[in-house]
Amino acid sequence: ATAIVRDAEVAPGDRVLEVGCGPGTLTACLLDAGAEVLSVEIEPRLLAIARERIAPSAPWRAIEGDVLAAKSRLAPELLVVARAALDG
């Protein structure tokens, strides 16, 4: 996760939309880099783990739901393209 943050050149004050935060591993690294993070996670159990992991005072907002289903409410003018990465 730290390599992703480094390669993306995340800097303090950046605003990041994280699609699929899972248990919050990347979320924590983004926050450590000084980003403000909005995470959307479809799986309630994973989001619960992330919520336990991330400090309540962190500049992080989490939404439980399907980002593609909510796209029309979040940003109807945007085209959403994603590539899933699997560790392995």
The first five atom37 places (N, CA, C, CB, O) and aatype in JSON, in Angstrom:
{
  "aatype": [0, 16, 0, 9, 19, 1, 3, 0, 6, 19, 0, 14, 7, 3, 1, 19, 10, 6, 19, 7, 4, 7, 14, 7, 16, 10, 16, 0, 4, 10, 10, 3, 0, 7, 0, 6, 19, 10, 15, 19, 6, 9, 6, 14, 1, 10, 10, 0, 9, 0, 1, 6, 1, 9, 0, 14, 15, 0, 14, 17, 1, 0, 9, 6, 7, 3, 19, 10, 0, 0, 11, 15, 1, 10, 0, 14, 6, 10, 10, 19, 19, 0, 1, 0, 0, 10, 3, 7],
  "atom_mask": [
    [1, 1, 1, 1, 1],
    [1, 1, 1, 1, 1],
    [1, 1, 1, 1, 1],
    [1, 1, 1, 1, 1],
    [1, 1, 1, 1, 1],
    [1, 1, 1, 1, 1],
    [1, 1, 1, 1, 1],
    [1, 1, 1, 1, 1],
    [1, 1, 1, 1, 1],
    [1, 1, 1, 1, 1],
    [1, 1, 1, 1, 1],
    [1, 1, 1, 1, 1],
    [1, 1, 1, 0, 1],
    [1, 1, 1, 1, 1],
    [1, 1, 1, 1, 1],
    [1, 1, 1, 1, 1],
    [1, 1, 1, 1, 1],
    [1, 1, 1, 1, 1],
    [1, 1, 1, 1, 1],
    [1, 1, 1, 0, 1],
    [1, 1, 1, 1, 1],
    [1, 1, 1, 0, 1],
    [1, 1, 1, 1, 1],
    [1, 1, 1, 0, 1],
    [1, 1, 1, 1, 1],
    [1, 1, 1, 1, 1],
    [1, 1, 1, 1, 1],
    [1, 1, 1, 1, 1],
    [1, 1, 1, 1, 1],
    [1, 1, 1, 1, 1],
    [1, 1, 1, 1, 1],
    [1, 1, 1, 1, 1],
    [1, 1, 1, 1, 1],
    [1, 1, 1, 0, 1],
    [1, 1, 1, 1, 1],
    [1, 1, 1, 1, 1],
    [1, 1, 1, 1, 1],
    [1, 1, 1, 1, 1],
    [1, 1, 1, 1, 1],
    [1, 1, 1, 1, 1],
    [1, 1, 1, 1, 1],
    [1, 1, 1, 1, 1],
    [1, 1, 1, 1, 1],
    [1, 1, 1, 1, 1],
    [1, 1, 1, 1, 1],
    [1, 1, 1, 1, 1],
    [1, 1, 1, 1, 1],
    [1, 1, 1, 1, 1],
    [1, 1, 1, 1, 1],
    [1, 1, 1, 1, 1],
    [1, 1, 1, 1, 1],
    [1, 1, 1, 1, 1],
    [1, 1, 1, 1, 1],
    [1, 1, 1, 1, 1],
    [1, 1, 1, 1, 1],
    [1, 1, 1, 1, 1],
    [1, 1, 1, 1, 1],
    [1, 1, 1, 1, 1],
    [1, 1, 1, 1, 1],
    [1, 1, 1, 1, 1],
    [1, 1, 1, 1, 1],
    [1, 1, 1, 1, 1],
    [1, 1, 1, 1, 1],
    [1, 1, 1, 1, 1],
    [1, 1, 1, 0, 1],
    [1, 1, 1, 1, 1],
    [1, 1, 1, 1, 1],
    [1, 1, 1, 1, 1],
    [1, 1, 1, 1, 1],
    [1, 1, 1, 1, 1],
    [1, 1, 1, 1, 1],
    [1, 1, 1, 1, 1],
    [1, 1, 1, 1, 1],
    [1, 1, 1, 1, 1],
    [1, 1, 1, 1, 1],
    [1, 1, 1, 1, 1],
    [1, 1, 1, 1, 1],
    [1, 1, 1, 1, 1],
    [1, 1, 1, 1, 1],
    [1, 1, 1, 1, 1],
    [1, 1, 1, 1, 1],
    [1, 1, 1, 1, 1],
    [1, 1, 1, 1, 1],
    [1, 1, 1, 1, 1],
    [1, 1, 1, 1, 1],
    [1, 1, 1, 1, 1],
    [1, 1, 1, 1, 1],
    [1, 1, 1, 0, 1]
  ],
  "atom_positions": [
    [[0.82, -1.2, 0.0], [0.0, 0.0, 0.0], [0.86, 1.26, 0.0], [-0.93, 0.0, 1.21], [0.51, 2.26, -0.62]],
    [[1.99, 1.21, 0.7], [2.86, 2.39, 0.73], [3.44, 2.67, -0.66], [4.0, 2.18, 1.74], [3.64, 3.83, -1.02]],
    [[3.7, 1.63, -1.43], [4.21, 1.82, -2.79], [3.16, 2.49, -3.68], [4.63, 0.47, -3.4], [3.51, 3.32, -4.52]],
    [[1.9, 2.14, -3.5], [0.83, 2.76, -4.27], [0.77, 4.25, -3.96], [-0.53, 2.08, -3.98], [0.66, 5.08, -4.87]],
    [[0.84, 4.6, -2.69], [0.79, 6.0, -2.28], [2.0, 6.75, -2.82], [0.74, 6.12, -0.73], [1.88, 7.87, -3.33]],
    [[3.16, 6.14, -2.73], [4.39, 6.76, -3.25], [4.3, 6.96, -4.77], [5.62, 5.89, -2.91], [4.58, 8.05, -5.27]],
    [[3.91, 5.9, -5.49], [3.84, 5.98, -6.95], [2.79, 6.97, -7.43], [3.55, 4.62, -7.52], [2.94, 7.58, -8.49]],
    [[1.73, 7.13, -6.65], [0.67, 8.09, -7.01], [1.05, 9.51, -6.61], [-0.64, 7.7, -6.34], [0.34, 10.46, -6.93]],
    [[2.17, 9.64, -5.91], [2.66, 10.94, -5.45], [1.61, 11.68, -4.63], [3.08, 11.79, -6.64], [1.38, 12.88, -4.81]],
    [[0.98, 10.94, -3.72], [-0.01, 11.53, -2.83], [0.7, 12.49, -1.88], [-0.78, 10.43, -2.03], [1.73, 12.15, -1.28]],
    [[0.15, 13.68, -1.76], [0.77, 14.73, -0.94], [-0.24, 15.26, 0.07], [1.3, 15.88, -1.84], [-1.45, 15.1, -0.11]],
    [[0.26, 15.89, 1.13], [-0.64, 16.48, 2.12], [-1.66, 17.42, 1.45], [0.17, 17.26, 3.19], [-1.32, 18.25, 0.61]],
    [[-2.9, 17.24, 1.86], [-3.97, 18.07, 1.32], [-4.66, 17.49, 0.1], [0.0, 0.0, 0.0], [-5.71, 17.99, -0.3]],
    [[-4.09, 16.44, -0.5], [-4.76, 15.81, -1.64], [-6.08, 15.22, -1.18], [-3.86, 14.71, -2.27], [-6.21, 14.75, -0.04]],
    [[-7.06, 15.25, -2.05], [-8.37, 14.65, -1.78], [-8.48, 13.4, -2.63], [-9.55, 15.65, -2.07], [-8.37, 13.46, -3.86]],
    [[-8.7, 12.26, -1.98], [-8.67, 10.97, -2.66], [-10.02, 10.26, -2.52], [-7.55, 10.08, -2.1], [-10.57, 10.16, -1.42]],
    [[-10.55, 9.77, -3.65], [-11.7, 8.88, -3.64], [-11.16, 7.47, -3.75], [-12.72, 9.21, -4.8], [-10.57, 7.1, -4.76]],
    [[-11.37, 6.7, -2.71], [-10.87, 5.32, -2.67], [-12.06, 4.39, -2.88], [-10.15, 5.01, -1.3], [-12.96, 4.32, -2.05]],
    [[-12.05, 3.68, -3.98], [-13.13, 2.75, -4.3], [-12.73, 1.37, -3.8], [-13.43, 2.73, -5.83], [-11.77, 0.78, -4.29]],
    [[-13.48, 0.87, -2.83], [-13.18, -0.44, -2.26], [-12.05, -0.36, -1.26], [0.0, 0.0, 0.0], [-10.94, -0.82, -1.54]],
    [[-12.31, 0.22, -0.1], [-11.25, 0.39, 0.9], [-10.89, -0.9, 1.61], [-11.67, 1.41, 1.91], [-9.85, -0.97, 2.27]],
    [[-11.74, -1.93, 1.49], [-11.44, -3.18, 2.19], [-11.24, -2.93, 3.67], [0.0, 0.0, 0.0], [-11.99, -2.15, 4.26]],
    [[-10.25, -3.58, 4.28], [-10.02, -3.4, 5.71], [-9.27, -2.13, 6.08], [-9.29, -4.58, 6.24], [-8.94, -1.94, 7.26]],
    [[-8.98, -1.27, 5.12], [-8.37, 0.02, 5.43], [-6.87, 0.09, 5.33], [0.0, 0.0, 0.0], [-6.27, 1.06, 5.8]],
    [[-6.24, -0.89, 4.73], [-4.78, -0.88, 4.62], [-4.28, 0.31, 3.8], [-4.29, -2.19, 3.99], [-3.44, 1.07, 4.26]],
    [[-4.81, 0.46, 2.59], [-4.43, 1.59, 1.75], [-4.94, 2.89, 2.35], [-4.97, 1.41, 0.32], [-4.26, 3.92, 2.29]],
    [[-6.11, 2.86, 2.92], [-6.68, 4.05, 3.56], [-5.72, 4.63, 4.59], [-8.02, 3.7, 4.24], [-5.46, 5.83, 4.59]],
    [[-5.19, 3.78, 5.45], [-4.26, 4.23, 6.48], [-3.01, 4.87, 5.87], [-3.86, 3.06, 7.39], [-2.52, 5.88, 6.38]],
    [[-2.5, 4.29, 4.8], [-1.32, 4.86, 4.14], [-1.63, 6.2, 3.49], [-0.77, 3.88, 3.08], [-0.81, 7.11, 3.54]],
    [[-2.81, 6.33, 2.89], [-3.22, 7.6, 2.3], [-3.31, 8.67, 3.38], [-4.57, 7.45, 1.57], [-2.86, 9.8, 3.18]],
    [[-3.89, 8.32, 4.5], [-4.03, 9.27, 5.61], [-2.66, 9.64, 6.18], [-4.92, 8.68, 6.72], [-2.42, 10.8, 6.51]],
    [[-1.77, 8.66, 6.29], [-0.41, 8.93, 6.77], [0.32, 9.91, 5.86], [0.38, 7.62, 6.89], [1.19, 10.66, 6.31]],
    [[-0.03, 9.88, 4.56], [0.6, 10.79, 3.6], [-0.01, 12.18, 3.64], [0.49, 10.21, 2.2], [0.45, 13.09, 2.95]],
    [[-1.06, 12.35, 4.45], [-1.68, 13.66, 4.61], [-2.89, 13.91, 3.73], [0.0, 0.0, 0.0], [-3.37, 15.04, 3.65]],
    [[-3.38, 12.87, 3.07], [-4.55, 13.03, 2.2], [-5.85, 13.05, 3.01], [-4.6, 11.91, 1.17], [-5.92, 12.51, 4.11]],
    [[-6.86, 13.69, 2.43], [-8.23, 13.58, 2.92], [-8.86, 12.49, 2.06], [-9.03, 14.97, 2.82], [-8.76, 12.53, 0.83]],
    [[-9.52, 11.51, 2.7], [-9.97, 10.34, 1.96], [-11.48, 10.12, 2.1], [-9.22, 9.1, 2.44], [-12.03, 10.19, 3.2]],
    [[-12.12, 9.88, 0.97], [-13.5, 9.42, 0.93], [-13.45, 8.01, 0.38], [-14.42, 10.36, 0.04], [-13.03, 7.78, -0.75]],
    [[-13.87, 7.04, 1.2], [-13.85, 5.64, 0.8], [-15.26, 5.13, 0.59], [-13.11, 4.79, 1.84], [-16.18, 5.49, 1.33]],
    [[-15.42, 4.29, -0.42], [-16.69, 3.62, -0.67], [-16.41, 2.13, -0.67], [-17.35, 4.09, -2.04], [-15.55, 1.64, -1.41]],
    [[-17.14, 1.4, 0.18], [-16.92, -0.05, 0.31], [-18.28, -0.74, 0.29], [-16.13, -0.4, 1.62], [-19.19, -0.36, 1.03]],
    [[-18.41, -1.75, -0.55], [-19.67, -2.46, -0.7], [-19.88, -3.53, 0.39], [-19.73, -3.11, -2.08], [-21.01, -3.88, 0.72]],
    [[-18.78, -4.04, 0.94], [-18.84, -5.14, 1.9], [-18.86, -4.61, 3.33], [-17.65, -6.1, 1.7], [-17.85, -4.08, 3.8]],
    [[-19.98, -4.77, 4.03], [-20.1, -4.22, 5.4], [-19.05, -4.75, 6.38], [-21.46, -4.52, 5.94], [-18.58, -4.0, 7.24]],
    [[-18.68, -6.02, 6.27], [-17.7, -6.57, 7.22], [-16.33, -5.94, 7.04], [-17.59, -8.1, 7.05], [-15.63, -5.68, 8.02]],
    [[-15.93, -5.69, 5.79], [-14.64, -5.06, 5.55], [-14.66, -3.6, 6.01], [-14.26, -5.14, 4.07], [-13.68, -3.12, 6.58]],
    [[-15.75, -2.92, 5.76], [-15.86, -1.53, 6.18], [-15.82, -1.42, 7.71], [-17.15, -0.89, 5.64], [-15.25, -0.48, 8.25]],
    [[-16.41, -2.39, 8.4], [-16.36, -2.38, 9.86], [-14.92, -2.51, 10.36], [-17.22, -3.53, 10.43], [-14.54, -1.85, 11.33]],
    [[-14.12, -3.33, 9.7], [-12.71, -3.48, 10.08], [-11.98, -2.16, 9.84], [-12.04, -4.62, 9.27], [-11.2, -1.72, 10.69]],
    [[-12.23, -1.53, 8.7], [-11.58, -0.25, 8.4], [-11.97, 0.8, 9.44], [-11.96, 0.24, 6.99], [-11.12, 1.57, 9.89]],
    [[-13.22, 0.82, 9.82], [-13.68, 1.81, 10.8], [-13.03, 1.6, 12.17], [-15.21, 1.75, 10.95], [-12.79, 2.56, 12.9]],
    [[-12.73, 0.34, 12.51], [-12.02, 0.06, 13.76], [-10.56, 0.49, 13.66], [-12.12, -1.44, 14.11], [-9.96, 0.91, 14.65]],
    [[-10.01, 0.39, 12.49], [-8.58, 0.65, 12.27], [-8.24, 2.14, 12.18], [-8.13, -0.03, 11.02], [-7.18, 2.57, 12.64]],
    [[-9.14, 2.93, 11.6], [-8.88, 4.35, 11.33], [-9.36, 5.2, 12.5], [-9.57, 4.8, 10.02], [-10.48, 5.04, 12.98]],
    [[-8.51, 6.08, 12.96], [-8.84, 6.96, 14.1], [-10.04, 7.83, 13.76], [-7.62, 7.84, 14.48], [-10.15, 8.34, 12.64]],
    [[-10.94, 8.02, 14.72], [-12.12, 8.85, 14.48], [-11.78, 10.29, 14.08], [-12.99, 8.87, 15.71], [-12.57, 10.95, 13.4]],
    [[-10.62, 10.77, 14.49], [-10.22, 12.14, 14.18], [-9.57, 12.28, 12.8], [-9.26, 12.64, 15.24], [-9.28, 13.4, 12.36]],
    [[-9.35, 11.17, 12.11], [-8.7, 11.21, 10.8], [-9.61, 11.9, 9.78], [-8.34, 9.78, 10.31], [-10.83, 11.83, 9.89]],
    [[-9.01, 12.57, 8.79], [-9.8, 13.22, 7.74], [-10.31, 12.18, 6.73], [-8.96, 14.3, 7.02], [-9.9, 12.16, 5.57]],
    [[-11.21, 11.32, 7.22], [-11.69, 10.18, 6.45], [-13.19, 10.08, 6.58], [-11.02, 8.88, 6.9], [-13.75, 10.16, 7.67]],
    [[-13.83, 9.89, 5.46], [-15.27, 9.66, 5.43], [-15.49, 8.36, 4.68], [-16.05, 10.86, 4.76], [-14.88, 8.13, 3.64]],
    [[-16.35, 7.51, 5.2], [-16.6, 6.22, 4.57], [-18.09, 6.08, 4.26], [-16.12, 5.07, 5.47], [-18.95, 6.45, 5.06]],
    [[-18.36, 5.52, 3.1], [-19.72, 5.25, 2.67], [-19.83, 3.77, 2.37], [-20.11, 6.11, 1.43], [-19.0, 3.21, 1.65]],
    [[-20.86, 3.13, 2.93], [-21.11, 1.73, 2.61], [-22.03, 1.69, 1.41], [-21.72, 0.96, 3.83], [-23.15, 2.21, 1.46]],
    [[-21.57, 1.07, 0.34], [-22.4, 0.95, -0.84], [-21.6, 0.63, -2.08], [0.0, 0.0, 0.0], [-20.38, 0.48, -2.04]],
    [[-22.32, 0.52, -3.17], [-21.75, 0.21, -4.47], [-21.47, 1.52, -5.19], [-22.7, -0.71, -5.31], [-22.41, 2.25, -5.52]],
    [[-20.22, 1.84, -5.43], [-19.86, 3.12, -6.03], [-20.47, 3.28, -7.42], [-18.34, 3.26, -6.11], [-20.84, 4.39, -7.8]],
    [[-20.57, 2.21, -8.17], [-21.16, 2.33, -9.51], [-22.66, 2.61, -9.43], [-20.9, 1.06, -10.32], [-23.2, 3.36, -10.25]],
    [[-23.34, 2.0, -8.47], [-24.77, 2.25, -8.31], [-25.02, 3.67, -7.84], [-25.38, 1.25, -7.33], [-26.05, 4.26, -8.17]],
    [[-24.09, 4.23, -7.06], [-24.25, 5.58, -6.51], [-23.63, 6.65, -7.39], [-23.63, 5.64, -5.13], [-23.71, 7.84, -7.08]],
    [[-23.01, 6.26, -8.49], [-22.31, 7.21, -9.35], [-23.2, 8.37, -9.78], [-21.78, 6.5, -10.57], [-22.74, 9.51, -9.83]],
    [[-24.43, 8.1, -10.09], [-25.31, 9.17, -10.56], [-25.53, 10.24, -9.49], [-26.65, 8.59, -11.01], [-25.78, 11.4, -9.82]],
    [[-25.45, 9.85, -8.23], [-25.58, 10.82, -7.14], [-24.26, 11.51, -6.82], [-26.1, 10.14, -5.89], [-24.24, 12.7, -6.5]],
    [[-23.16, 10.77, -6.92], [-21.86, 11.31, -6.54], [-21.3, 12.26, -7.59], [-20.88, 10.18, -6.31], [-20.88, 13.37, -7.27]],
    [[-21.3, 11.82, -8.83], [-20.69, 12.64, -9.89], [-21.19, 12.14, -11.24], [-19.12, 12.58, -9.82], [-20.48, 11.41, -11.93]],
    [[-22.39, 12.52, -11.63], [-22.97, 11.99, -12.86], [-22.17, 12.34, -14.11], [-24.37, 12.49, -13.02], [-22.3, 11.66, -15.13]],
    [[-21.35, 13.38, -14.06], [-20.6, 13.79, -15.23], [-19.33, 12.99, -15.44], [-20.25, 15.25, -15.12], [-18.68, 13.11, -16.48]],
    [[-18.95, 12.15, -14.46], [-17.71, 11.4, -14.56], [-17.91, 10.02, -15.16], [-17.08, 11.27, -13.19], [-18.92, 9.36, -14.91]],
    [[-16.95, 9.61, -15.95], [-16.89, 8.25, -16.44], [-16.06, 7.47, -15.43], [-16.29, 8.18, -17.89], [-14.95, 7.88, -15.09]],
    [[-16.57, 6.36, -14.95], [-15.84, 5.57, -13.95], [-15.16, 4.41, -14.65], [-16.8, 5.06, -12.84], [-15.8, 3.6, -15.31]],
    [[-13.84, 4.34, -14.48], [-13.04, 3.26, -15.02], [-12.2, 2.74, -13.88], [-12.16, 3.72, -16.24], [-11.56, 3.53, -13.17]],
    [[-12.17, 1.43, -13.68], [-11.4, 0.87, -12.57], [-10.69, -0.39, -13.02], [-12.3, 0.58, -11.36], [-11.15, -1.1, -13.92]],
    [[-9.59, -0.66, -12.38], [-8.85, -1.89, -12.6], [-8.58, -2.5, -11.25], [-7.53, -1.65, -13.4], [-7.94, -1.88, -10.4]],
    [[-9.05, -3.7, -11.04], [-8.82, -4.36, -9.76], [-7.41, -4.93, -9.71], [-9.87, -5.46, -9.52], [-6.94, -5.54, -10.67]],
    [[-6.77, -4.72, -8.6], [-5.42, -5.28, -8.39], [-5.49, -6.32, -7.29], [-4.38, -4.17, -8.04], [-6.09, -6.07, -6.24]],
    [[-4.9, -7.45, -7.52], [-4.89, -8.51, -6.52], [-3.47, -8.77, -6.07], [-5.52, -9.8, -7.09], [-2.56, -8.92, -6.89]],
    [[-3.29, -8.83, -4.76], [-1.98, -9.2, -4.23], [-1.83, -10.7, -4.4], [-1.83, -8.77, -2.73], [-2.79, -11.46, -4.25]],
    [[-0.64, -11.12, -4.7], [-0.52, -12.56, -4.83], [0.78, -12.93, -5.29], [0.0, 0.0, 0.0], [1.06, -14.12, -5.45]]
  ]
}
